[in-house]
PDB file of C-alpha atoms in Angstrom:
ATOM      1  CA  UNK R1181      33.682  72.584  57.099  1.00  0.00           C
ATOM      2  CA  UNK R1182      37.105  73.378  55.912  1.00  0.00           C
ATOM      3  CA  UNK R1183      38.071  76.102  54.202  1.00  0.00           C
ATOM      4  CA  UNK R1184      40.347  77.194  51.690  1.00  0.00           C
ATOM      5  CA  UNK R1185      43.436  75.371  52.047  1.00  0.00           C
ATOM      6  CA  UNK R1186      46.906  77.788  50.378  1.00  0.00           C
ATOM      7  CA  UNK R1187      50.211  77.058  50.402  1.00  0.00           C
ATOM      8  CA  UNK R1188      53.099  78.602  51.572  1.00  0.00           C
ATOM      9  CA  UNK R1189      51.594  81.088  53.839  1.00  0.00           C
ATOM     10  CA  UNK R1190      55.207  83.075  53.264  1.00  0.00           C
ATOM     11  CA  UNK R1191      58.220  83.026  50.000  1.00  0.00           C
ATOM     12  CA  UNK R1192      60.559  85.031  49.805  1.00  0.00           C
ATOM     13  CA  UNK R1193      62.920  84.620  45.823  1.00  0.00           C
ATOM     14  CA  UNK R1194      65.444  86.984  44.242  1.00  0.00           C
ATOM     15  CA  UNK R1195      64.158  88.020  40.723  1.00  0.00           C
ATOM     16  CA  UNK R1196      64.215  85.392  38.111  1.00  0.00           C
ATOM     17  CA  UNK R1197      63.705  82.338  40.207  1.00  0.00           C
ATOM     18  CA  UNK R1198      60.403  80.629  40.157  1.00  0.00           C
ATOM     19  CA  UNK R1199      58.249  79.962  42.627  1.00  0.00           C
ATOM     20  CA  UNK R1200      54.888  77.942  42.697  1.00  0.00           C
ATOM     21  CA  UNK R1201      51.482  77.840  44.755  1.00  0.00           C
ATOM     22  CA  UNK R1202      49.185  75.541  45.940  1.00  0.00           C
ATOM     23  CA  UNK R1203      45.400  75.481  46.353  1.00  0.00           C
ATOM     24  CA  UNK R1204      43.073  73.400  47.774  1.00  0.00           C
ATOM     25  CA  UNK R1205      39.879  74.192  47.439  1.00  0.00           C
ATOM     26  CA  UNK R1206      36.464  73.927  49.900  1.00  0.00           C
ATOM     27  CA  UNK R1207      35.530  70.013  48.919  1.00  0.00           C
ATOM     28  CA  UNK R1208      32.635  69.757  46.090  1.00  0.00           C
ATOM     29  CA  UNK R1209      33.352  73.444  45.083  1.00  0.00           C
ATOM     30  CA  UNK R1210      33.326  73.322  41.222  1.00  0.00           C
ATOM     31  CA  UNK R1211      34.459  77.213  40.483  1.00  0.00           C
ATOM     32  CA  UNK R1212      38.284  77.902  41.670  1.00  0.00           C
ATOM     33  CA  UNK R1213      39.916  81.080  41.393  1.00  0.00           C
ATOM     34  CA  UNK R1214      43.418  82.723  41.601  1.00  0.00           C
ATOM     35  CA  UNK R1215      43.887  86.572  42.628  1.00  0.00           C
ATOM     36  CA  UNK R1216      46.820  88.858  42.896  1.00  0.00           C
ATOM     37  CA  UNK R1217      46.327  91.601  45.471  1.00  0.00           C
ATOM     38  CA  UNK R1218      49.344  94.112  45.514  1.00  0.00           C
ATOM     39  CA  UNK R1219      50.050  96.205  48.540  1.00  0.00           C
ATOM     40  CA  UNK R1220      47.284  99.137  48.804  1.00  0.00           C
ATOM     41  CA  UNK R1221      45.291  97.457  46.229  1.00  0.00           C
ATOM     42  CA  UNK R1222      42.254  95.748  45.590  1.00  0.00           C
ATOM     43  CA  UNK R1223      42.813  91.766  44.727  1.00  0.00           C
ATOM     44  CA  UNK R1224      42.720  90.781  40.754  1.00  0.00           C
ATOM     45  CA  UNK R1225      41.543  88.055  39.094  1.00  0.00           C
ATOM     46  CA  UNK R1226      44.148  86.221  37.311  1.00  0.00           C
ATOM     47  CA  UNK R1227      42.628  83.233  36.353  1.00  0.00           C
ATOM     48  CA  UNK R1228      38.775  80.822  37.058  1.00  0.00           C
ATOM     49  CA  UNK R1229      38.685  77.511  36.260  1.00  0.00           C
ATOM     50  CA  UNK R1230      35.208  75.705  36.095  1.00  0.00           C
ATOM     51  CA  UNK R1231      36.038  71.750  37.116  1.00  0.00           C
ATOM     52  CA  UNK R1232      39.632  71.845  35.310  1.00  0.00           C
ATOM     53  CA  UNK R1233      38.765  74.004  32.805  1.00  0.00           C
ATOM     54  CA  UNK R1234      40.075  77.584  31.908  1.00  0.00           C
ATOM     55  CA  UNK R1235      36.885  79.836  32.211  1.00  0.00           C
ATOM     56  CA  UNK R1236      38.694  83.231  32.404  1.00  0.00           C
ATOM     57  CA  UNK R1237      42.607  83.657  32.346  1.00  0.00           C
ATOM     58  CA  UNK R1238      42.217  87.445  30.502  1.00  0.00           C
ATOM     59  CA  UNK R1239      44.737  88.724  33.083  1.00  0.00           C
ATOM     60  CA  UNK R1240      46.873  86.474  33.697  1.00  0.00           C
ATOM     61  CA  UNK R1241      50.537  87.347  32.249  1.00  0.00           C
ATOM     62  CA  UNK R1242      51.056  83.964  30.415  1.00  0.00           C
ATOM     63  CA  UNK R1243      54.469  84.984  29.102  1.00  0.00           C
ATOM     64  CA  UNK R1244      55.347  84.017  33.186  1.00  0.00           C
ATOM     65  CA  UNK R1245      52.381  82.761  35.209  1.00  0.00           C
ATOM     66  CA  UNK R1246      51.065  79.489  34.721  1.00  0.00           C
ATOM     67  CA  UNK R1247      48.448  77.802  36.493  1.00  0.00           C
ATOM     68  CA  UNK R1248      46.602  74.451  36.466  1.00  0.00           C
ATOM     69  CA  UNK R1249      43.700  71.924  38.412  1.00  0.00           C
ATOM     70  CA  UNK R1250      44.948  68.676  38.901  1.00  0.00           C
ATOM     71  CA  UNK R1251      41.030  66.352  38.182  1.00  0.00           C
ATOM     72  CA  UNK R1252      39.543  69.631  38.878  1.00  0.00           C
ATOM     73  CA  UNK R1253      40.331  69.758  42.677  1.00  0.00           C
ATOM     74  CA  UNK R1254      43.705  71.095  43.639  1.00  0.00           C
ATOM     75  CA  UNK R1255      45.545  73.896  41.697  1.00  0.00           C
ATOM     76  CA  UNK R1256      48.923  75.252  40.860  1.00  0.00           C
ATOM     77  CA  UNK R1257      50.020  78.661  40.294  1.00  0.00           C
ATOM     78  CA  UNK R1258      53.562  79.066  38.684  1.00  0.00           C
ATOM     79  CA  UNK R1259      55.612  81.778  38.075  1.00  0.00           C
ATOM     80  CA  UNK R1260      58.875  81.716  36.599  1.00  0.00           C
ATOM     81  CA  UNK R1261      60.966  84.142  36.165  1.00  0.00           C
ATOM     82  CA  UNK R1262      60.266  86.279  38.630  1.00  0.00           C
ATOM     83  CA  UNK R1263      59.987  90.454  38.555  1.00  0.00           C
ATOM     84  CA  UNK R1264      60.061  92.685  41.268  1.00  0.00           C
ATOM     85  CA  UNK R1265      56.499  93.636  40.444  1.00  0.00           C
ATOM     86  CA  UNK R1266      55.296  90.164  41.229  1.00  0.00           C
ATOM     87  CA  UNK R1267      55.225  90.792  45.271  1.00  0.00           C
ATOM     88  CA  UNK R1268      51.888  90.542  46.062  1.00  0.00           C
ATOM     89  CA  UNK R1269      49.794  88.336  48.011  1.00  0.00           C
ATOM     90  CA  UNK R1270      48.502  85.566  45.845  1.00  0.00           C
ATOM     91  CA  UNK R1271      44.811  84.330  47.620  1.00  0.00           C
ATOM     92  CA  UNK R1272      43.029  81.390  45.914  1.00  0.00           C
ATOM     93  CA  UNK R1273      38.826  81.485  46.149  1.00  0.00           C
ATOM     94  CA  UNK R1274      36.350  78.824  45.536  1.00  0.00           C
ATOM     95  CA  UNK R1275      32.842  78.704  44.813  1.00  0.00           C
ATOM     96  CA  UNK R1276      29.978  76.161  44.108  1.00  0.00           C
ATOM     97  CA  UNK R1277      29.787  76.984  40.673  1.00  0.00           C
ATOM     98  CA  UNK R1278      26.817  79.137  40.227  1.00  0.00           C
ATOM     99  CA  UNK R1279      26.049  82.779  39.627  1.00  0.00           C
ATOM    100  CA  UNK R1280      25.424  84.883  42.494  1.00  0.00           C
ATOM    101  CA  UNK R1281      26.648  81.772  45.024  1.00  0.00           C
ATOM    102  CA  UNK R1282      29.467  82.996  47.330  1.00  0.00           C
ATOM    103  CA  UNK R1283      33.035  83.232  46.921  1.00  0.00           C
ATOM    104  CA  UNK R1284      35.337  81.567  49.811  1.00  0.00           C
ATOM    105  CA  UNK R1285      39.000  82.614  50.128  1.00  0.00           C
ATOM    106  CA  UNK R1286      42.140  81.240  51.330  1.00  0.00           C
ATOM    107  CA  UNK R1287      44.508  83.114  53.620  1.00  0.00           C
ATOM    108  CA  UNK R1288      46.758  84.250  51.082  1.00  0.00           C
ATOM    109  CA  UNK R1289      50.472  83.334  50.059  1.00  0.00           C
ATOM    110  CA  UNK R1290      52.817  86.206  50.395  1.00  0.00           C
ATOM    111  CA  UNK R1291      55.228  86.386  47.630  1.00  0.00           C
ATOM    112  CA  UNK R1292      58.409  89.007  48.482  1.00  0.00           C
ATOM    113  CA  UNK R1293      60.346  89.040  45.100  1.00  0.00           C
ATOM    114  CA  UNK R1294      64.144  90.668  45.539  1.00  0.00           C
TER     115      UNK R1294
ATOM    116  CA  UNK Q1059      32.799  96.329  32.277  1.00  0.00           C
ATOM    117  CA  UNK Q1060      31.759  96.135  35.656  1.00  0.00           C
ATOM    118  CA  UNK Q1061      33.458  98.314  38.465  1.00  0.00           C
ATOM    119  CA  UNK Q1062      33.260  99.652  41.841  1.00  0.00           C
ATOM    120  CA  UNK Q1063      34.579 102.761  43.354  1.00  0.00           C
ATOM    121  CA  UNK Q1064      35.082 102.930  47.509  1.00  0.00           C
ATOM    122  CA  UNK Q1065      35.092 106.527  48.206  1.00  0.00           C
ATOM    123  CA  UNK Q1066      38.003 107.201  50.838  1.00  0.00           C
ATOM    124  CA  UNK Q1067      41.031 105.287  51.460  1.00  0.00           C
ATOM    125  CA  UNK Q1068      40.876 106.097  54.847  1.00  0.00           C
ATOM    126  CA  UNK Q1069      38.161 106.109  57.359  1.00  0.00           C
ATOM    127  CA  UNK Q1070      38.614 106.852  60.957  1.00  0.00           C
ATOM    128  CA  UNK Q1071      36.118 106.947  63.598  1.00  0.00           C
ATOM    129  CA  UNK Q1072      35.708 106.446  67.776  1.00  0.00           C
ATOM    130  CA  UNK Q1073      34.647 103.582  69.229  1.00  0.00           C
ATOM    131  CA  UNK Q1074      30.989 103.382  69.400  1.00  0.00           C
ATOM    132  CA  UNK Q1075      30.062 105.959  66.134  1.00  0.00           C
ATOM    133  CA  UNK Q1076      28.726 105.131  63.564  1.00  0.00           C
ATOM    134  CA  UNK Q1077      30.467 103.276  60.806  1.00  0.00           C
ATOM    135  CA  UNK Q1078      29.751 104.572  56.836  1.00  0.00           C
ATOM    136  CA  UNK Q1079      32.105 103.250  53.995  1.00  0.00           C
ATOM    137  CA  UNK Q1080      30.772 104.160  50.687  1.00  0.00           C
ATOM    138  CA  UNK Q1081      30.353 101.996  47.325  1.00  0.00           C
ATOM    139  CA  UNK Q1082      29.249 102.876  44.126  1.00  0.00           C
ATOM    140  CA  UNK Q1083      28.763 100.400  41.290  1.00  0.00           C
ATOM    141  CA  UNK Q1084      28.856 101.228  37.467  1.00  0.00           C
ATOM    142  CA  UNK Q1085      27.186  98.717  35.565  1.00  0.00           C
ATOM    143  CA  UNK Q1086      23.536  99.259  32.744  1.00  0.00           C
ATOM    144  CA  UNK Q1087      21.860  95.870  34.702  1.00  0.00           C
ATOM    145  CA  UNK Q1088      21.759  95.880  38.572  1.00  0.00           C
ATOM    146  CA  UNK Q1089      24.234  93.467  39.897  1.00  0.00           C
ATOM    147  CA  UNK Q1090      25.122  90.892  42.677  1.00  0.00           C
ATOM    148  CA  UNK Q1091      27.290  93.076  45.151  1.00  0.00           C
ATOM    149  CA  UNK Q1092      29.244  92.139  48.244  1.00  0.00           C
ATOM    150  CA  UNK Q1093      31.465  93.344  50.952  1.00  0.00           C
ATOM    151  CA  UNK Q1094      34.454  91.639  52.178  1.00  0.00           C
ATOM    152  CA  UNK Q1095      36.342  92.545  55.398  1.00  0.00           C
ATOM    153  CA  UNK Q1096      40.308  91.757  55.070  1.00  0.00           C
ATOM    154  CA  UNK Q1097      42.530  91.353  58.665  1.00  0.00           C
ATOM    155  CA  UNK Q1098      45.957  91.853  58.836  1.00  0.00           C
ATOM    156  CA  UNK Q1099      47.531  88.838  57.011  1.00  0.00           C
ATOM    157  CA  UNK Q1100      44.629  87.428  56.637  1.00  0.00           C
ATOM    158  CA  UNK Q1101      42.433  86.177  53.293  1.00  0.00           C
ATOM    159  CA  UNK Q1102      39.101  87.745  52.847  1.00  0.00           C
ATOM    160  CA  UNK Q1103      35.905  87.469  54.399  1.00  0.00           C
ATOM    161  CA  UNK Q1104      32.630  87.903  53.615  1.00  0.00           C
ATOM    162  CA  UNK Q1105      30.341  90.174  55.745  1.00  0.00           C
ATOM    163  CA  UNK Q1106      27.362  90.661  52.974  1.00  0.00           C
ATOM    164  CA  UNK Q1107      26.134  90.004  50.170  1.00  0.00           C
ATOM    165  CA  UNK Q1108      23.220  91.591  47.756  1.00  0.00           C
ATOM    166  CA  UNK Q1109      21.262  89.149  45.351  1.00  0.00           C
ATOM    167  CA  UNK Q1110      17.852  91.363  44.566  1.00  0.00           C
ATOM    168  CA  UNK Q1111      15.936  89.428  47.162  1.00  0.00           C
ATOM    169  CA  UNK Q1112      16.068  92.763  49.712  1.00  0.00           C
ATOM    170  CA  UNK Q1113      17.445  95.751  49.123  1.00  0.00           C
ATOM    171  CA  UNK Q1114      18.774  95.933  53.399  1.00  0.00           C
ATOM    172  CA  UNK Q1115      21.321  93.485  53.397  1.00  0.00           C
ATOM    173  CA  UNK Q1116      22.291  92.077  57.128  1.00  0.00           C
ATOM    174  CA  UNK Q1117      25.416  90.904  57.559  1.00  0.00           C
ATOM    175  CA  UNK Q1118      27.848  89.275  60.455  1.00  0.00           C
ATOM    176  CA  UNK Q1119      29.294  91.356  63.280  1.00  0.00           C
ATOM    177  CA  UNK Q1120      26.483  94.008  62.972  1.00  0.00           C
ATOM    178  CA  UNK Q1121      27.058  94.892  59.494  1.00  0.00           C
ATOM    179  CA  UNK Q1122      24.615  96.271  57.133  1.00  0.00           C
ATOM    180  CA  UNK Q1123      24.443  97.551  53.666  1.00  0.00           C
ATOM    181  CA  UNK Q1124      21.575  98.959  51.388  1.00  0.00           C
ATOM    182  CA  UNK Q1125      21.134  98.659  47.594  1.00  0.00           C
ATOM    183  CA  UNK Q1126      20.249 102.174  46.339  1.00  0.00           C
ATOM    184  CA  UNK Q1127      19.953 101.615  42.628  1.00  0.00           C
ATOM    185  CA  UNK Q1128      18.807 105.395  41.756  1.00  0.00           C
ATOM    186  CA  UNK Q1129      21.940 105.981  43.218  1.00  0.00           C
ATOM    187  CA  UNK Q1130      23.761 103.036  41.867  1.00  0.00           C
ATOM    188  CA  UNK Q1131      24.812 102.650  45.541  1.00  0.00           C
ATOM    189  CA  UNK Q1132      25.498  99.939  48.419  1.00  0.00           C
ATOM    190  CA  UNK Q1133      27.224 102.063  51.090  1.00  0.00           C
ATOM    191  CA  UNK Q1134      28.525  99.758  54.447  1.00  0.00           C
ATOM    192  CA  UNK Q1135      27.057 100.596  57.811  1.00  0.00           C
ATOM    193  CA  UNK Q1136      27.447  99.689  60.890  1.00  0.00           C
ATOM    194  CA  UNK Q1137      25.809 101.759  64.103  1.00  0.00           C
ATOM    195  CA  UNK Q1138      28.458 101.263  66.239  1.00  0.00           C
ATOM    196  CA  UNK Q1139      32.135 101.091  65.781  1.00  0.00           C
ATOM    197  CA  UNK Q1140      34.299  98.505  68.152  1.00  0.00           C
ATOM    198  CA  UNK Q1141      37.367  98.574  67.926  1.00  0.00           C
ATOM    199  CA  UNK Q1142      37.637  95.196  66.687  1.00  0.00           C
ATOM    200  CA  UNK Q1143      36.356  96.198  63.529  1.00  0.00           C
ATOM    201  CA  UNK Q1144      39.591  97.572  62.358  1.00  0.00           C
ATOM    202  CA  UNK Q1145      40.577  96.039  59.056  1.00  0.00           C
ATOM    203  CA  UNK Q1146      40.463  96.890  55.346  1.00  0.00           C
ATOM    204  CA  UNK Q1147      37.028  96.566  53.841  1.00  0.00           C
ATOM    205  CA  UNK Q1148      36.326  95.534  50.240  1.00  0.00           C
ATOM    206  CA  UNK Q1149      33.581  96.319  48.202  1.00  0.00           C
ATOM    207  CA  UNK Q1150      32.682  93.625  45.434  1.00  0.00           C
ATOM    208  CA  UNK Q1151      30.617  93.300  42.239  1.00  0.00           C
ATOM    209  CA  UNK Q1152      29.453  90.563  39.928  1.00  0.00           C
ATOM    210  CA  UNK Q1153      27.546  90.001  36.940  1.00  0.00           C
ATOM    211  CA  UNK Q1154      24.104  88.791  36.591  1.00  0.00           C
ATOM    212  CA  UNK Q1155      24.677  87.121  33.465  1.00  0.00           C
ATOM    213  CA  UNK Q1156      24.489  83.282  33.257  1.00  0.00           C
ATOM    214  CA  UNK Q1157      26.103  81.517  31.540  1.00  0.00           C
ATOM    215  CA  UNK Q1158      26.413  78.419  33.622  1.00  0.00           C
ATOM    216  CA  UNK Q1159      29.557  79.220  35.539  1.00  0.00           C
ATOM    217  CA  UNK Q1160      29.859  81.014  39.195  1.00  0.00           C
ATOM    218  CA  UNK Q1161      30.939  85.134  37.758  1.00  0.00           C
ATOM    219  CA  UNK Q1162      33.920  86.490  39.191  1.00  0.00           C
ATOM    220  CA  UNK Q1163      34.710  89.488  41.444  1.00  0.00           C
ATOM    221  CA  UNK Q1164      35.922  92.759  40.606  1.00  0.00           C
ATOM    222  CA  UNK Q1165      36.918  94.477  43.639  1.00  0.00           C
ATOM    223  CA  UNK Q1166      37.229  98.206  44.808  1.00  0.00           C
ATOM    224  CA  UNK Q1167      40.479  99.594  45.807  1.00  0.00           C
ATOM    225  CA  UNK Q1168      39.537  99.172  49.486  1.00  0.00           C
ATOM    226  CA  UNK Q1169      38.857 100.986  52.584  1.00  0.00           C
ATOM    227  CA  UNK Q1170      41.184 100.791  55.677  1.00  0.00           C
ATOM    228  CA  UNK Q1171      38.671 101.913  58.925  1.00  0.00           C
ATOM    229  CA  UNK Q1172      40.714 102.832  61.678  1.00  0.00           C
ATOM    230  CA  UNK Q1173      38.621 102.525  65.591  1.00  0.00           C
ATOM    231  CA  UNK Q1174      40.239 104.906  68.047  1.00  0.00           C
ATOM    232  CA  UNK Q1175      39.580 105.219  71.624  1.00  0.00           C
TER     233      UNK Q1175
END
């Protein structure tokens, strides 16, 4: 079975550029989320979406991130513009859909901001 | 809210002792709990997971972990440390609440084990 599909693995932007994300969830997986996991840190959740709808985006700083699942498969996560407190590694998760079921993650995108 | 706290950033042991990263969990209704194992540039991994049906959790590469609630408690163990197991470990939690949607994770700050010879 495939797994959680991420891309790019690796960006590197100068502050105030954007820079977008990709996610492909495991196939049939209804619950997709987004976390940020800074250097030394445990990952948080910025955003679950249940099909293509916005269960939980609490954390997420919508005055720059954006994110969004395309038929309630793939997803986007935008940011634009840029800090230096963005770098982080952004890993998208995926689940079945119901409580308790396990959580699957992708390998992470690495986001340097300069 | 619902929140974990790993006890030591750092744990270092030899290969072949025993392996003890702790976990407590703050939350008024037992919840689901899990560990996740992270490799260098790599995404996270499950090892375990506790849903009430056992309170001795087995998990993959000799892993185990037992639910303590008295202590509010699900401390990581494994008997004997190879050096392969070298990675940061998360410890997860998740409410029981249902609403109809999968709950999210909050995670710990993590523990980085360190194997040496």
């Amino acid at each position: 079975e495939a797994g959680v599909a991420q891309s790019p693995r690796y960006k590197i932007i100068e502050k105030r550029q954007s820079v977008a994300f990709w996610c492909n969830p495991i196939s049939g997986h209804a619950t997709l989320y987004w976390y940020q996991q800074i250097l030394g840190q445990g990952p948080k959740l910025l955003i679950q979406f249940q099909n293509n709808g916005v269960v939980d985006d609490s954390q997420l700083p919508k005055d720059r991130f954006s994110a969004e699942r395309l038929k309630g498969v793939d997803s986007t996560l935008k940011i634009q513009p840029a800090k230096l407190e963005d770098s982080a590694v952004y890993l998208c998760a995926s689940s079945p859909g119901l409580v308790g079921n396990t959580i699957y993650f992708g390998e992470g995108s690495w986001l340097t901001v300069v | 809210a619902q929140s974990v706290t790993q006890l030591g950033s750092h744990v270092s042991v030899s290969e072949g002792a025993l392996v003890l990263l702790r976990c407590n969990y703050s939350s008024s209704v037992p919840p689901y709990l899990f560990w996740y194992v992270q490799y260098p540039n790599q995404g996270l991994q499950l090892l375990l997971k506790y849903t009430s049906a056992a309170t001795l959790v087995k998990g993959i590469n000799g892993f185990e972990a037992e639910f303590k609630k008295s202590e509010t408690s699900f401390h990581l163990t494994k008997p004997s440390a190879h050096m392969s197991d070298a990675a940061e470990y998360f410890c997860a939690v998740s409410d029981r609440l249902s609403t109809g949607t999968a709950s999210k994770l909050t995670f710990g700050t993590g523990t980085r084990l360190q194997v040496t010879l």
